[in-house]
Amino acid sequence: MNVQFKKGVLELCVLVLLDKKDRYGYELVQKISNQIEISEGSVYPLLRRLTKEEYFTTYLKESTEGPSRKYYRLTDKGREYLYELIDEWTEFSNGVNQLIKEGVGNNDER
Amino acid sequence: MTKDKFLNQLNSLLKNIPKDEREDILQDYVEHFTFGLAEGKTEDEISAALGSPTQIAKELLANYHLEKVTTSVTAGNIFRAVWAVFGLSFFNLVIVLGPAIAFTSLIISGWVMGIALTVTPLLVIVDAVVHPGAFLLYHLFFSMILCGIGYFIMLAMYYITKWATNGFVRYLKFNASLVKGGLTNDK
């Protein structure tokens, strides 16, 4: 899939995963890569960028097993941005789905 | 790729980022490896899933330079940001296009000169046919000398073209590997 397109979608995925609860980096990466094929390494630059843009705050939390984890929490600004993205995505995907439906429909008529 | 190799490569690609921030960046990847290994994955599997350090570094550098532009607007910062964002494709355009234009124009001008000199006797004959009165033997002899010079220039151009084309193709390949980050070896 187109790289730029994927990047935009990746942003949405990260934001949406943090809407209900805080998560740590590795967890986010695994959640996403279970669903879509990505270069896992590109999630971290994205997390850094969105943190700098104040969509997330981070905090470290000790864990019973393994190293302490860096958690990401969605800020109000981030949540606002997420809802914007969801609207855009819904509109976009509805449009594409409609075109697919029409396209496939036409093929059947032939 | 092993964990150490991956981290070292990323570290050296990010050498333009100040130490504090770079260590912070690398820490994310160190953590990633730790969690992956704890899940029973091998270092190779983890680094393969992460993708190439070159690509990751490109994104990080673009972010870093863009952020610097927004905090302090100087010509140098803007240039570095544009450079980083366009990444290696912009680099490629300038580096390849310039020499390509110079190269082709030199070759073309060499050939034009050779061909023009070679056909001068023909022009003298055409001139003689059009203006029979103006014909001078001197013109004919002189044009034959030029024709000889032209012949040698074309001969030389033949080898120069062959040689220069090979050279340019090698340059292109070198450039392509540079653009893909091949010089720091990807695998």
Short mmCIF file of N, CA, C and O in Angstrom, two decimals, chain A:
data_model
loop_
_atom_site.label_atom_id
_atom_site.label_comp_id
_atom_site.label_asym_id
_atom_site.label_seq_id
_atom_site.Cartn_x
_atom_site.Cartn_y
_atom_site.Cartn_z
N MET A 1 0.85 -1.21 0.00
CA MET A 1 0.00 0.00 0.00
C MET A 1 0.88 1.25 0.00
O MET A 1 2.00 1.22 0.48
N ASN A 2 0.36 2.30 -0.56
CA ASN A 2 1.06 3.58 -0.63
C ASN A 2 1.58 4.02 0.75
O ASN A 2 0.86 3.99 1.74
N VAL A 3 2.85 4.42 0.77
CA VAL A 3 3.50 4.71 2.05
C VAL A 3 2.87 5.90 2.76
O VAL A 3 2.57 5.86 3.96
N GLN A 4 2.68 6.99 2.01
CA GLN A 4 2.12 8.20 2.62
C GLN A 4 0.74 7.93 3.20
O GLN A 4 0.38 8.39 4.28
N PHE A 5 -0.04 7.20 2.43
CA PHE A 5 -1.39 6.87 2.84
C PHE A 5 -1.37 6.08 4.14
O PHE A 5 -2.09 6.37 5.09
N LYS A 6 -0.48 5.10 4.17
CA LYS A 6 -0.35 4.26 5.35
C LYS A 6 0.03 5.08 6.58
O LYS A 6 -0.44 4.84 7.68
N LYS A 7 0.92 6.07 6.35
CA LYS A 7 1.36 6.89 7.47
C LYS A 7 0.21 7.64 8.10
O LYS A 7 0.11 7.73 9.32
N GLY A 8 -0.64 8.18 7.27
CA GLY A 8 -1.79 8.92 7.76
C GLY A 8 -2.69 8.00 8.58
O GLY A 8 -3.18 8.36 9.66
N VAL A 9 -2.90 6.81 8.05
CA VAL A 9 -3.76 5.85 8.72
C VAL A 9 -3.15 5.41 10.05
O VAL A 9 -3.84 5.26 11.06
N LEU A 10 -1.83 5.27 10.04
CA LEU A 10 -1.11 4.86 11.24
C LEU A 10 -1.36 5.85 12.38
O LEU A 10 -1.54 5.46 13.54
N GLU A 11 -1.38 7.12 12.05
CA GLU A 11 -1.63 8.16 13.03
C GLU A 11 -3.00 7.95 13.68
O GLU A 11 -3.14 7.98 14.90
N LEU A 12 -3.97 7.70 12.82
CA LEU A 12 -5.32 7.45 13.31
C LEU A 12 -5.36 6.23 14.22
O LEU A 12 -5.99 6.25 15.29
N CYS A 13 -4.66 5.16 13.81
CA CYS A 13 -4.65 3.93 14.59
C CYS A 13 -4.09 4.16 15.98
O CYS A 13 -4.65 3.72 16.99
N VAL A 14 -2.97 4.87 16.04
CA VAL A 14 -2.33 5.12 17.33
C VAL A 14 -3.26 5.92 18.24
O VAL A 14 -3.47 5.59 19.41
N LEU A 15 -3.83 6.97 17.68
CA LEU A 15 -4.72 7.83 18.47
C LEU A 15 -5.92 7.05 18.99
O LEU A 15 -6.32 7.18 20.15
N VAL A 16 -6.48 6.22 18.12
CA VAL A 16 -7.71 5.52 18.48
C VAL A 16 -7.42 4.47 19.58
O VAL A 16 -8.24 4.26 20.48
N LEU A 17 -6.23 3.88 19.51
CA LEU A 17 -5.87 2.88 20.52
C LEU A 17 -5.71 3.51 21.90
O LEU A 17 -5.83 2.84 22.93
N LEU A 18 -5.39 4.82 21.91
CA LEU A 18 -5.16 5.48 23.20
C LEU A 18 -6.40 6.18 23.73
O LEU A 18 -6.38 6.79 24.80
N ASP A 19 -7.48 6.06 22.98
CA ASP A 19 -8.69 6.79 23.38
C ASP A 19 -9.26 6.26 24.69
O ASP A 19 -9.60 7.01 25.59
N LYS A 20 -9.31 4.94 24.82
CA LYS A 20 -9.93 4.34 26.01
C LYS A 20 -8.96 4.15 27.17
O LYS A 20 -9.32 4.22 28.32
N LYS A 21 -7.72 3.85 26.84
CA LYS A 21 -6.75 3.62 27.92
C LYS A 21 -5.33 3.97 27.51
O LYS A 21 -5.03 4.03 26.32
N ASP A 22 -4.49 4.21 28.50
CA ASP A 22 -3.08 4.48 28.24
C ASP A 22 -2.39 3.16 27.87
O ASP A 22 -2.72 2.11 28.42
N ARG A 23 -1.47 3.27 26.94
CA ARG A 23 -0.72 2.07 26.56
C ARG A 23 0.75 2.41 26.43
O ARG A 23 1.11 3.57 26.25
N TYR A 24 1.59 1.38 26.47
CA TYR A 24 3.02 1.61 26.26
C TYR A 24 3.39 1.27 24.82
O TYR A 24 2.63 0.61 24.11
N GLY A 25 4.57 1.76 24.42
CA GLY A 25 4.98 1.70 23.01
C GLY A 25 4.87 0.33 22.38
O GLY A 25 4.22 0.18 21.34
N TYR A 26 5.46 -0.64 23.03
CA TYR A 26 5.49 -1.98 22.43
C TYR A 26 4.08 -2.52 22.23
O TYR A 26 3.78 -3.15 21.22
N GLU A 27 3.24 -2.25 23.20
CA GLU A 27 1.85 -2.72 23.14
C GLU A 27 1.14 -2.10 21.92
O GLU A 27 0.45 -2.80 21.18
N LEU A 28 1.34 -0.81 21.73
CA LEU A 28 0.74 -0.13 20.58
C LEU A 28 1.20 -0.75 19.26
O LEU A 28 0.39 -1.04 18.38
N VAL A 29 2.52 -0.94 19.17
CA VAL A 29 3.07 -1.50 17.94
C VAL A 29 2.47 -2.87 17.66
O VAL A 29 2.04 -3.16 16.53
N GLN A 30 2.40 -3.72 18.69
CA GLN A 30 1.87 -5.07 18.48
C GLN A 30 0.39 -5.04 18.09
O GLN A 30 -0.04 -5.76 17.20
N LYS A 31 -0.37 -4.20 18.76
CA LYS A 31 -1.80 -4.07 18.46
C LYS A 31 -2.01 -3.74 16.98
O LYS A 31 -2.88 -4.30 16.32
N ILE A 32 -1.22 -2.79 16.49
CA ILE A 32 -1.39 -2.35 15.11
C ILE A 32 -0.89 -3.40 14.14
O ILE A 32 -1.57 -3.76 13.18
N SER A 33 0.30 -3.95 14.42
CA SER A 33 0.86 -4.89 13.44
C SER A 33 0.11 -6.22 13.42
O SER A 33 0.25 -6.98 12.48
N ASN A 34 -0.71 -6.47 14.44
CA ASN A 34 -1.58 -7.64 14.37
C ASN A 34 -2.66 -7.46 13.31
O ASN A 34 -3.19 -8.42 12.77
N GLN A 35 -3.02 -6.21 13.06
CA GLN A 35 -4.11 -5.93 12.12
C GLN A 35 -3.63 -5.54 10.73
O GLN A 35 -4.21 -5.95 9.74
N ILE A 36 -2.64 -4.67 10.66
CA ILE A 36 -2.14 -4.26 9.35
C ILE A 36 -0.63 -4.40 9.28
O ILE A 36 0.06 -4.31 10.28
N GLU A 37 -0.17 -4.62 8.04
CA GLU A 37 1.26 -4.81 7.84
C GLU A 37 1.96 -3.46 7.86
O GLU A 37 1.66 -2.60 7.03
N ILE A 38 2.85 -3.27 8.81
CA ILE A 38 3.59 -2.01 8.91
C ILE A 38 5.06 -2.30 9.20
O ILE A 38 5.40 -3.40 9.62
N SER A 39 5.89 -1.30 8.95
CA SER A 39 7.26 -1.37 9.48
C SER A 39 7.15 -0.90 10.92
O SER A 39 6.87 0.27 11.17
N GLU A 40 7.35 -1.83 11.84
CA GLU A 40 7.09 -1.50 13.25
C GLU A 40 7.92 -0.33 13.74
O GLU A 40 7.49 0.44 14.58
N GLY A 41 9.11 -0.18 13.15
CA GLY A 41 10.01 0.87 13.59
C GLY A 41 9.47 2.28 13.35
O GLY A 41 9.92 3.22 13.99
N SER A 42 8.52 2.41 12.42
CA SER A 42 8.05 3.76 12.10
C SER A 42 7.00 4.26 13.08
O SER A 42 6.60 5.42 13.03
N VAL A 43 6.54 3.39 13.98
CA VAL A 43 5.56 3.83 14.97
C VAL A 43 6.21 4.77 16.00
O VAL A 43 5.62 5.76 16.40
N TYR A 44 7.45 4.47 16.37
CA TYR A 44 8.11 5.29 17.40
C TYR A 44 8.36 6.74 16.97
O TYR A 44 8.11 7.66 17.76
N PRO A 45 8.84 6.96 15.74
CA PRO A 45 8.96 8.36 15.30
C PRO A 45 7.61 9.08 15.35
O PRO A 45 7.53 10.26 15.72
N LEU A 46 6.57 8.36 14.98
CA LEU A 46 5.23 8.93 15.00
C LEU A 46 4.82 9.30 16.42
O LEU A 46 4.29 10.38 16.68
N LEU A 47 5.09 8.39 17.36
CA LEU A 47 4.75 8.66 18.76
C LEU A 47 5.50 9.89 19.28
O LEU A 47 4.94 10.72 20.00
N ARG A 48 6.76 10.00 18.89
CA ARG A 48 7.55 11.16 19.31
C ARG A 48 6.96 12.46 18.77
O ARG A 48 6.84 13.45 19.48
N ARG A 49 6.60 12.40 17.48
CA ARG A 49 6.08 13.60 16.84
C ARG A 49 4.76 14.03 17.50
O ARG A 49 4.57 15.20 17.84
N LEU A 50 3.87 13.06 17.69
CA LEU A 50 2.57 13.40 18.27
C LEU A 50 2.71 13.86 19.72
O LEU A 50 1.93 14.68 20.19
N THR A 51 3.73 13.34 20.40
CA THR A 51 3.98 13.81 21.77
C THR A 51 4.43 15.27 21.75
O THR A 51 3.97 16.09 22.54
N LYS A 52 5.33 15.58 20.81
CA LYS A 52 5.82 16.95 20.71
C LYS A 52 4.71 17.91 20.32
O LYS A 52 4.70 19.07 20.70
N GLU A 53 3.75 17.42 19.54
CA GLU A 53 2.62 18.26 19.15
C GLU A 53 1.56 18.31 20.25
O GLU A 53 0.45 18.79 20.04
N GLU A 54 1.89 17.75 21.40
CA GLU A 54 1.05 17.79 22.59
C GLU A 54 -0.26 17.03 22.46
O GLU A 54 -1.25 17.35 23.10
N TYR A 55 -0.25 16.00 21.62
CA TYR A 55 -1.42 15.13 21.54
C TYR A 55 -1.34 14.05 22.61
O TYR A 55 -2.34 13.47 22.99
N PHE A 56 -0.11 13.76 23.06
CA PHE A 56 0.08 12.79 24.14
C PHE A 56 0.93 13.39 25.24
O PHE A 56 1.71 14.30 25.00
N THR A 57 0.79 12.82 26.43
CA THR A 57 1.82 12.99 27.45
C THR A 57 2.37 11.60 27.73
O THR A 57 1.71 10.60 27.44
N THR A 58 3.57 11.54 28.26
CA THR A 58 4.14 10.23 28.55
C THR A 58 4.51 10.16 30.02
O THR A 58 4.77 11.17 30.65
N TYR A 59 4.50 8.95 30.54
CA TYR A 59 5.01 8.73 31.90
C TYR A 59 5.58 7.33 31.99
O TYR A 59 5.19 6.44 31.22
N LEU A 60 6.53 7.16 32.87
CA LEU A 60 7.14 5.85 33.05
C LEU A 60 6.43 5.11 34.17
O LEU A 60 6.04 5.72 35.17
N LYS A 61 6.25 3.82 33.98
CA LYS A 61 5.61 3.04 35.02
C LYS A 61 6.40 1.76 35.22
O LYS A 61 6.70 1.06 34.26
N GLU A 62 6.75 1.50 36.46
CA GLU A 62 7.48 0.27 36.76
C GLU A 62 6.56 -0.92 36.50
O GLU A 62 5.35 -0.84 36.68
N SER A 63 7.17 -1.99 36.04
CA SER A 63 6.35 -3.17 35.81
C SER A 63 6.93 -4.31 36.63
O SER A 63 8.11 -4.32 36.96
N THR A 64 6.05 -5.25 37.04
CA THR A 64 6.52 -6.33 37.90
C THR A 64 7.55 -7.18 37.17
O THR A 64 8.54 -7.59 37.76
N GLU A 65 7.31 -7.44 35.89
CA GLU A 65 8.34 -8.15 35.14
C GLU A 65 8.90 -7.23 34.05
O GLU A 65 8.19 -6.42 33.50
N GLY A 66 10.20 -7.33 33.82
CA GLY A 66 10.85 -6.57 32.76
C GLY A 66 11.09 -5.12 33.12
O GLY A 66 10.91 -4.70 34.26
N PRO A 67 11.51 -4.32 32.12
CA PRO A 67 11.89 -2.93 32.38
C PRO A 67 10.65 -2.06 32.59
O PRO A 67 9.53 -2.49 32.34
N SER A 68 10.89 -0.83 33.07
CA SER A 68 9.76 0.08 33.24
C SER A 68 9.26 0.48 31.85
O SER A 68 10.01 0.54 30.90
N ARG A 69 7.97 0.74 31.79
CA ARG A 69 7.35 0.99 30.49
C ARG A 69 7.00 2.45 30.32
O ARG A 69 6.56 3.10 31.27
N LYS A 70 7.21 2.93 29.11
CA LYS A 70 6.86 4.32 28.80
C LYS A 70 5.42 4.32 28.28
O LYS A 70 5.14 3.79 27.22
N TYR A 71 4.53 4.90 29.09
CA TYR A 71 3.12 4.93 28.71
C TYR A 71 2.75 6.23 28.01
O TYR A 71 3.33 7.28 28.30
N TYR A 72 1.81 6.13 27.11
CA TYR A 72 1.32 7.32 26.40
C TYR A 72 -0.13 7.56 26.81
O TYR A 72 -0.93 6.63 26.89
N ARG A 73 -0.43 8.82 27.10
CA ARG A 73 -1.80 9.19 27.45
C ARG A 73 -2.29 10.28 26.50
O ARG A 73 -1.57 11.25 26.24
N LEU A 74 -3.48 10.09 25.99
CA LEU A 74 -4.06 11.06 25.06
C LEU A 74 -4.46 12.33 25.83
O LEU A 74 -5.07 12.26 26.89
N THR A 75 -4.07 13.49 25.32
CA THR A 75 -4.49 14.75 25.94
C THR A 75 -5.83 15.20 25.34
O THR A 75 -6.31 14.59 24.38
N ASP A 76 -6.41 16.25 25.88
CA ASP A 76 -7.66 16.77 25.32
C ASP A 76 -7.46 17.22 23.88
O ASP A 76 -8.30 16.99 23.01
N LYS A 77 -6.32 17.85 23.68
CA LYS A 77 -5.99 18.30 22.32
C LYS A 77 -5.92 17.11 21.37
O LYS A 77 -6.41 17.16 20.25
N GLY A 78 -5.30 16.03 21.86
CA GLY A 78 -5.18 14.82 21.07
C GLY A 78 -6.53 14.20 20.75
O GLY A 78 -6.78 13.72 19.65
N ARG A 79 -7.41 14.23 21.76
CA ARG A 79 -8.73 13.64 21.57
C ARG A 79 -9.53 14.42 20.52
O ARG A 79 -10.19 13.82 19.67
N GLU A 80 -9.41 15.72 20.60
CA GLU A 80 -10.08 16.57 19.61
C GLU A 80 -9.60 16.21 18.20
O GLU A 80 -10.38 16.04 17.27
N TYR A 81 -8.28 16.11 18.10
CA TYR A 81 -7.66 15.78 16.82
C TYR A 81 -8.12 14.40 16.34
O TYR A 81 -8.42 14.21 15.17
N LEU A 82 -8.21 13.46 17.27
CA LEU A 82 -8.67 12.11 16.93
C LEU A 82 -10.07 12.15 16.31
O LEU A 82 -10.33 11.51 15.30
N TYR A 83 -10.97 12.93 16.93
CA TYR A 83 -12.34 12.97 16.40
C TYR A 83 -12.38 13.59 15.01
O TYR A 83 -13.13 13.14 14.15
N GLU A 84 -11.53 14.58 14.81
CA GLU A 84 -11.43 15.14 13.46
C GLU A 84 -11.01 14.08 12.46
O GLU A 84 -11.59 13.94 11.39
N LEU A 85 -9.97 13.33 12.84
CA LEU A 85 -9.44 12.29 11.95
C LEU A 85 -10.48 11.22 11.67
O LEU A 85 -10.60 10.73 10.55
N ILE A 86 -11.23 10.86 12.71
CA ILE A 86 -12.25 9.81 12.52
C ILE A 86 -13.30 10.28 11.52
O ILE A 86 -13.70 9.53 10.62
N ASP A 87 -13.72 11.55 11.66
CA ASP A 87 -14.70 12.09 10.72
C ASP A 87 -14.16 12.04 9.29
O ASP A 87 -14.86 11.61 8.37
N GLU A 88 -12.91 12.50 9.16
CA GLU A 88 -12.30 12.50 7.82
C GLU A 88 -12.23 11.09 7.26
O GLU A 88 -12.53 10.84 6.10
N TRP A 89 -11.80 10.18 8.10
CA TRP A 89 -11.65 8.79 7.67
C TRP A 89 -13.00 8.21 7.25
O TRP A 89 -13.11 7.53 6.22
N THR A 90 -14.03 8.44 8.06
CA THR A 90 -15.35 7.88 7.76
C THR A 90 -15.85 8.40 6.41
O THR A 90 -16.31 7.62 5.57
N GLU A 91 -15.69 9.71 6.23
CA GLU A 91 -16.13 10.31 4.97
C GLU A 91 -15.38 9.71 3.80
O GLU A 91 -15.96 9.30 2.80
N PHE A 92 -14.07 9.62 3.98
CA PHE A 92 -13.20 9.08 2.94
C PHE A 92 -13.55 7.64 2.60
O PHE A 92 -13.75 7.28 1.44
N SER A 93 -13.65 6.80 3.65
CA SER A 93 -13.87 5.38 3.37
C SER A 93 -15.27 5.12 2.83
O SER A 93 -15.46 4.25 1.99
N ASN A 94 -16.25 5.92 3.29
CA ASN A 94 -17.59 5.79 2.71
C ASN A 94 -17.56 6.08 1.22
O ASN A 94 -18.18 5.38 0.43
N GLY A 95 -16.83 7.15 0.88
CA GLY A 95 -16.72 7.53 -0.53
C GLY A 95 -16.12 6.42 -1.36
O GLY A 95 -16.65 6.04 -2.42
N VAL A 96 -15.00 5.88 -0.87
CA VAL A 96 -14.32 4.82 -1.62
C VAL A 96 -15.20 3.58 -1.71
O VAL A 96 -15.34 2.98 -2.78
N ASN A 97 -15.83 3.22 -0.59
CA ASN A 97 -16.72 2.04 -0.60
C ASN A 97 -17.85 2.19 -1.60
O ASN A 97 -18.21 1.25 -2.30
N GLN A 98 -18.40 3.41 -1.65
CA GLN A 98 -19.49 3.67 -2.59
C GLN A 98 -19.00 3.45 -4.02
O GLN A 98 -19.67 2.80 -4.83
N LEU A 99 -17.81 3.97 -4.33
CA LEU A 99 -17.24 3.82 -5.67
C LEU A 99 -16.98 2.35 -5.98
O LEU A 99 -17.23 1.88 -7.10
N ILE A 100 -16.51 1.61 -4.99
CA ILE A 100 -16.25 0.19 -5.20
C ILE A 100 -17.56 -0.54 -5.50
O ILE A 100 -17.65 -1.35 -6.43
N LYS A 101 -18.56 -0.20 -4.72
CA LYS A 101 -19.87 -0.83 -4.91
C LYS A 101 -20.40 -0.59 -6.32
O LYS A 101 -20.82 -1.51 -7.01
N GLU A 102 -20.33 0.69 -6.73
CA GLU A 102 -20.81 1.03 -8.07
C GLU A 102 -19.98 0.31 -9.13
O GLU A 102 -20.51 -0.21 -10.10
N GLY A 103 -18.66 0.30 -8.94
CA GLY A 103 -17.77 -0.32 -9.92
C GLY A 103 -18.06 -1.80 -10.06
O GLY A 103 -18.26 -2.29 -11.17
N VAL A 104 -18.15 -2.48 -8.94
CA VAL A 104 -18.42 -3.91 -8.97
C VAL A 104 -19.81 -4.17 -9.53
O VAL A 104 -20.02 -5.09 -10.31
N GLY A 105 -20.77 -3.33 -9.15
CA GLY A 105 -22.13 -3.46 -9.66
C GLY A 105 -22.18 -3.41 -11.17
O GLY A 105 -22.79 -4.25 -11.82
N ASN A 106 -21.45 -2.45 -11.76
CA ASN A 106 -21.42 -2.32 -13.21
C ASN A 106 -20.88 -3.56 -13.88
O ASN A 106 -21.36 -3.99 -14.92
N ASN A 107 -19.85 -4.15 -13.27
CA ASN A 107 -19.26 -5.34 -13.86
C ASN A 107 -20.28 -6.47 -13.92
O ASN A 107 -20.30 -7.24 -14.86
N ASP A 108 -21.14 -6.54 -12.91
CA ASP A 108 -22.13 -7.60 -12.88
C ASP A 108 -23.15 -7.44 -14.00
O ASP A 108 -23.63 -8.42 -14.57
N GLU A 109 -23.48 -6.19 -14.33
CA GLU A 109 -24.50 -5.96 -15.35
C GLU A 109 -24.03 -6.37 -16.73
O GLU A 109 -24.83 -6.73 -17.59
N ARG A 110 -22.69 -6.27 -16.97
CA ARG A 110 -22.18 -6.59 -18.30
C ARG A 110 -22.40 -8.03 -18.71
O ARG A 110 -22.32 -8.93 -17.88
#
